[in-house]
mmCIF file of C-alpha atoms in Angstrom:
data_model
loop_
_atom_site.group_PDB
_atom_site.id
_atom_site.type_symbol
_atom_site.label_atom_id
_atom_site.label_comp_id
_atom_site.label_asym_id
_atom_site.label_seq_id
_atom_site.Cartn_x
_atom_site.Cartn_y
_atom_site.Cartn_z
ATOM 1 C CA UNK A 3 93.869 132.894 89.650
ATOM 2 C CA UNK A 4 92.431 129.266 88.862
ATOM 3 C CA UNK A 5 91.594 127.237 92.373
ATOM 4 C CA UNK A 6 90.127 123.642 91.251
ATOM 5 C CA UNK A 7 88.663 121.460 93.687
ATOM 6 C CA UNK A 8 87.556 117.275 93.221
ATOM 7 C CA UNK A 9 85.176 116.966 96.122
ATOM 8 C CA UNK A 10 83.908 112.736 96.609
ATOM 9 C CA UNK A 11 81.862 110.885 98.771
ATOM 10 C CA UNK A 12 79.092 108.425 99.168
ATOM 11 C CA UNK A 13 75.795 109.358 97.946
ATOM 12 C CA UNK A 14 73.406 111.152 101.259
ATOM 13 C CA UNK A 15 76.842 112.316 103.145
ATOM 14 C CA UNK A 16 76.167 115.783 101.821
ATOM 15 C CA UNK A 17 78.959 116.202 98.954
ATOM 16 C CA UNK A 18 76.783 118.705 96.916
ATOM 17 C CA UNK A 19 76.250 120.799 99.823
ATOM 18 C CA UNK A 20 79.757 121.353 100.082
ATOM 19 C CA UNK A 21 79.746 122.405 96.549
ATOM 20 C CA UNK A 22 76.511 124.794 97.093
ATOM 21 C CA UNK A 23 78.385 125.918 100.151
ATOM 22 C CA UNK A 24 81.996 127.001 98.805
ATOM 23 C CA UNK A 25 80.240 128.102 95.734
ATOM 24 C CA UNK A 26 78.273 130.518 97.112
ATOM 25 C CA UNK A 27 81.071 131.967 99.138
ATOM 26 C CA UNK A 28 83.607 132.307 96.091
ATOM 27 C CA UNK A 29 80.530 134.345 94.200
ATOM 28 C CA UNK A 30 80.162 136.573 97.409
ATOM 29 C CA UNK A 31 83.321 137.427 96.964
ATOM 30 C CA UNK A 32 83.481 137.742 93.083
ATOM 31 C CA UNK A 33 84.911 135.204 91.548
ATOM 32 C CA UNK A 34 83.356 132.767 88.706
ATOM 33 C CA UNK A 35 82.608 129.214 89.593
ATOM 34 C CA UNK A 36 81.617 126.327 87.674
ATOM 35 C CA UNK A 37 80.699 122.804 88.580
ATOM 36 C CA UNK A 38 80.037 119.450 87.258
ATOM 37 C CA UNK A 39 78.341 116.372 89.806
ATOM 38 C CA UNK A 40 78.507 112.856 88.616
ATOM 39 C CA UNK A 41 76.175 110.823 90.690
ATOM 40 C CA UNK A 42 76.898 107.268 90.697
ATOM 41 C CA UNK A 43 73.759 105.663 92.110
ATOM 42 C CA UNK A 44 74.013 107.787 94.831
ATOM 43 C CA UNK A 45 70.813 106.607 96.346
ATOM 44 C CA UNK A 46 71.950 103.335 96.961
ATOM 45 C CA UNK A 47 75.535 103.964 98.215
ATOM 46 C CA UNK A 48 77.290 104.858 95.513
ATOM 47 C CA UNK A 49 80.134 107.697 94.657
ATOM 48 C CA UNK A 50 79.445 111.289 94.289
ATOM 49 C CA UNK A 51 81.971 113.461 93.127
ATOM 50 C CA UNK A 52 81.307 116.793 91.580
ATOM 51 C CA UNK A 53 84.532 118.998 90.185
ATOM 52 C CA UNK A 54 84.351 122.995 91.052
ATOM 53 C CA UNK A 55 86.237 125.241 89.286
ATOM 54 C CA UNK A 56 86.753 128.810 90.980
ATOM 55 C CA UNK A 57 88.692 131.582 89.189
ATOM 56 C CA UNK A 58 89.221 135.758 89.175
ATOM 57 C CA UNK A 59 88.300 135.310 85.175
ATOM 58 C CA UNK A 60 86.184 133.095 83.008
ATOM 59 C CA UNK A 61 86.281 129.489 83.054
ATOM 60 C CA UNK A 62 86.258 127.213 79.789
ATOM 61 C CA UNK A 63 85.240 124.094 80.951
ATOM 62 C CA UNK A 64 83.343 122.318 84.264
ATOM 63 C CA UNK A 65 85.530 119.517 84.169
ATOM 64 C CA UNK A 66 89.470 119.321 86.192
ATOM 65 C CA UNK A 67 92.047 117.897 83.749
ATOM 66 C CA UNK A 68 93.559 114.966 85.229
ATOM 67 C CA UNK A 69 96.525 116.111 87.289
ATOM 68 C CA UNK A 70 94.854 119.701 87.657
ATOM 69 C CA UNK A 71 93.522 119.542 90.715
ATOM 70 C CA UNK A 72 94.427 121.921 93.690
ATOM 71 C CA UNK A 73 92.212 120.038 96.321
ATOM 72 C CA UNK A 74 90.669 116.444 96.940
ATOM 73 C CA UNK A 75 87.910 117.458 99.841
ATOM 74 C CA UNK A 76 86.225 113.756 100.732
ATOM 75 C CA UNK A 77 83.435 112.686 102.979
ATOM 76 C CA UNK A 78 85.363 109.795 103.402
ATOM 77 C CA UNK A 79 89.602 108.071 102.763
ATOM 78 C CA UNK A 80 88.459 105.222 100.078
ATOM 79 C CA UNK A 81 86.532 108.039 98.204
ATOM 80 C CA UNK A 82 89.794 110.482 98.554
ATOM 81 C CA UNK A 83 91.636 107.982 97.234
ATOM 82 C CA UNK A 84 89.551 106.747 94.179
ATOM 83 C CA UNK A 85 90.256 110.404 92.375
ATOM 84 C CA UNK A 86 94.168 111.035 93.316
ATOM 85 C CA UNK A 87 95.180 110.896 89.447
ATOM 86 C CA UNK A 88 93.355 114.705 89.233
ATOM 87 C CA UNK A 89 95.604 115.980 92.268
ATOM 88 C CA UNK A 90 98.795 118.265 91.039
ATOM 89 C CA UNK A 91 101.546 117.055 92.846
ATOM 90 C CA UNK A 92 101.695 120.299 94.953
ATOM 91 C CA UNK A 93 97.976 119.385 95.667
ATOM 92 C CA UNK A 94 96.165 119.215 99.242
ATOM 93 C CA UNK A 95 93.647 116.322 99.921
ATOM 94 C CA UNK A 96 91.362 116.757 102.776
ATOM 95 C CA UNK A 97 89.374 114.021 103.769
ATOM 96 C CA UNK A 98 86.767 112.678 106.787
ATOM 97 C CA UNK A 99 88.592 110.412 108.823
ATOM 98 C CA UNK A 100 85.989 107.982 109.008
ATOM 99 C CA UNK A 101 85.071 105.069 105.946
ATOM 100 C CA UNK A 102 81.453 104.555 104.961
ATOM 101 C CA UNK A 103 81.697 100.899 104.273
ATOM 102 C CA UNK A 104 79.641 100.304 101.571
ATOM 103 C CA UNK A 105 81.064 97.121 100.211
ATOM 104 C CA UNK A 106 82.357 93.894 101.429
ATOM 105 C CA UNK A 107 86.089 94.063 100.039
ATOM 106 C CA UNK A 108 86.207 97.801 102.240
ATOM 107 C CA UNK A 109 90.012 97.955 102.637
ATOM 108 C CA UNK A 110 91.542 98.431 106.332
ATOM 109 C CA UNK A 111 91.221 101.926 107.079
ATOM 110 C CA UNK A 112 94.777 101.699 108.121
ATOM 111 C CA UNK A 113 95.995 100.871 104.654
ATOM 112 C CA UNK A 114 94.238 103.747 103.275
ATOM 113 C CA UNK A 115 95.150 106.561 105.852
ATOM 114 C CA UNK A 116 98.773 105.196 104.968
ATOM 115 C CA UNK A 117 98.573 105.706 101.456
ATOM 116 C CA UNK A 118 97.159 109.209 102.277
ATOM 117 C CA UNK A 119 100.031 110.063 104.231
ATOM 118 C CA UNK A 120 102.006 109.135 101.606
ATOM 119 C CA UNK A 121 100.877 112.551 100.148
ATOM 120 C CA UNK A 122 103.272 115.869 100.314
ATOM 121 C CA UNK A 123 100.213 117.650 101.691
ATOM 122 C CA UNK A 124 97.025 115.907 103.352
ATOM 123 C CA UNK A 125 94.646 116.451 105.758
ATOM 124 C CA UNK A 126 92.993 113.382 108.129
ATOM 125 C CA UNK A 127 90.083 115.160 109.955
ATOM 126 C CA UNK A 128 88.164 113.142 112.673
ATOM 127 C CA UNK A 129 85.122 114.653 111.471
ATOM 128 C CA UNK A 130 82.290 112.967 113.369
ATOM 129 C CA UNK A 131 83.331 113.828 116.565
ATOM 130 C CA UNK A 132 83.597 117.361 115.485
ATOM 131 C CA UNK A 133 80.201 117.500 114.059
ATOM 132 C CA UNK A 134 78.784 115.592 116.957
ATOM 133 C CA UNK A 135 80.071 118.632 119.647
ATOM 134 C CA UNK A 136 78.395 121.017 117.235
ATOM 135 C CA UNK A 137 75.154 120.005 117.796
ATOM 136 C CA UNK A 138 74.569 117.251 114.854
ATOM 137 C CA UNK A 139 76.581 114.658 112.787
ATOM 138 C CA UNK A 140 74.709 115.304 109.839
ATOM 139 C CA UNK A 141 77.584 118.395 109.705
ATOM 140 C CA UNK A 142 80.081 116.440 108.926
ATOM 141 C CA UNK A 143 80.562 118.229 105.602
ATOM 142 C CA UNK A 144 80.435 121.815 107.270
ATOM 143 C CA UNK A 145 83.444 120.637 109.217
ATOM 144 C CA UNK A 146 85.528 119.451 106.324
ATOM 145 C CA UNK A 147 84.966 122.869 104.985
ATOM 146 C CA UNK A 148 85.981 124.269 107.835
ATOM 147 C CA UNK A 149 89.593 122.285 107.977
ATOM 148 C CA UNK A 150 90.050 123.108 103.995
ATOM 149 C CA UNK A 151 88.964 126.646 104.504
ATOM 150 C CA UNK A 152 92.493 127.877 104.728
ATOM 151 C CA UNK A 153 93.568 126.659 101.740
ATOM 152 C CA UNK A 154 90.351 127.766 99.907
ATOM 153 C CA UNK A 155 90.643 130.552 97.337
ATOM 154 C CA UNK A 156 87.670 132.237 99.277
ATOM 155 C CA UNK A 157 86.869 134.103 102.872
ATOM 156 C CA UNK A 158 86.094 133.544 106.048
ATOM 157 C CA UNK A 159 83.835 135.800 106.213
ATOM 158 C CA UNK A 160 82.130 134.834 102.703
ATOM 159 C CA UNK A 161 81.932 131.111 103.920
ATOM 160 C CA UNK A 162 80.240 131.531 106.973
ATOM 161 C CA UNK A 163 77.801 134.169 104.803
ATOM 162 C CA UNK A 164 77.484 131.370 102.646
ATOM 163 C CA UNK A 165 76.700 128.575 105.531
ATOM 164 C CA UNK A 166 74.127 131.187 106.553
ATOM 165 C CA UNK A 167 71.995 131.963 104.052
ATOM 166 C CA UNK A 168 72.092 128.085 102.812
ATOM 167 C CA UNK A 169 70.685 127.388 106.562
ATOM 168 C CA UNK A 170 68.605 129.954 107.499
ATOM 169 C CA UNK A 171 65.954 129.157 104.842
ATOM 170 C CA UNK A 172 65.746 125.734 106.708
ATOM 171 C CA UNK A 173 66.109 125.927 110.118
ATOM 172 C CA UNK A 174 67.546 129.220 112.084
ATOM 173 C CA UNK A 175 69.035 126.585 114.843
ATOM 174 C CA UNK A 176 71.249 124.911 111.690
ATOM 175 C CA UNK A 177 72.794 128.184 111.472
ATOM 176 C CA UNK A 178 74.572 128.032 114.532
ATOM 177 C CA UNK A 179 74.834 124.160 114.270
ATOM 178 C CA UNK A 180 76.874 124.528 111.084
ATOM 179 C CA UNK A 181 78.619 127.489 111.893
ATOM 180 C CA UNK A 182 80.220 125.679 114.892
ATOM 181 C CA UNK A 183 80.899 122.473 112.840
ATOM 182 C CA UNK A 184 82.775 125.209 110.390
ATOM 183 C CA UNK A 185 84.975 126.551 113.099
ATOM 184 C CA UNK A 186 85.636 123.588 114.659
ATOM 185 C CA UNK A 187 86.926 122.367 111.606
ATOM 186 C CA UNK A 188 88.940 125.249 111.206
ATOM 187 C CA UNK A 189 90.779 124.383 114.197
ATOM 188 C CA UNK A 190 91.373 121.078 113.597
#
């Protein structure tokens, strides 16, 4: 079993916690990871995307051929957009439903949750309001995971193991802020 995963976003949306996240949970249950991050003046706006490779075996290479990807998870639709020449055609792409304009040519978030459609299988999460019941909108990203979780080579119960050892070092009251944000996602 090979599971690859593009996850994008802006930089400060929280793109390598995802990755820290679902990488800890495919190691509790086993399997080998690798990553790559490419941070693209992150600190001032710009894209981060980092490619995760999970499999049952070893793993060559960090980076996702193009067309090899089984997921696109994005923080936000431009940035889901930007990497669709890695998704297989049987791919899923998750993404935030809300844009972080960052530049003044943003298209209309219309256009762009049309061209996502346009997809066999995708995934438009309003995830600010979900992260905002949980307790803080900073958990945006804990809610994505939550909405990809089912197609995630990895557990439920090794994800939320995951979510609470990464929090609990932090804060104890993000643990239950991101472990609602997680099932909440799940739901939606």
């Amino acid at each position: 079993m090979t599971y690859d995963i593009i996850l994008a976003g802006v930089g400060g949306q929280g793109v390598l916690s995802i990755a820290t996240i679902i990488a800890r949970a495919a190691m509790i249950d086993g399997l080998t990871v690798r990553q790559s991050e490419v941070h693209g003046m992150s600190q001032r706006g710009g894209g981060v995307q980092a490619h995760m490779r999970i499999a049952d075996g070893p793993i060559s290479s960090d980076l996702i051929p193009t067309g090899g990807a089984d997921m696109i998870l994005a923080m936000e639709p431009m940035e889901s957009l930007r990497y669709l020449s890695w998704l297989k055609p049987e791919g899923i792409l998750v993404t935030a439903a809300e844009p972080f304009v960052n530049i003044p040519d943003y298209p209309e978030v219309e256009t762009l949750y049309a061209a996502i459609r346009t997809l066999k299988r995708s995934r438009i999460v309003a995830a600010e309001a979900l992260a905002r019941e949980a307790g803080n909108l900073k958990s945006v990203n804990m809610v994505l995971i939550g909405a990809a979780s089912s197609s995630l080579p990895v557990s439920e119960k090794a994800l939320a193991q995951s979510v609470h050892d990464t929090f609990a070092k932090k804060d104890p009251k993000l643990v239950d802020i991101n472990m609602k944000a997680l099932a909440l996602g799940e739901k939606a």
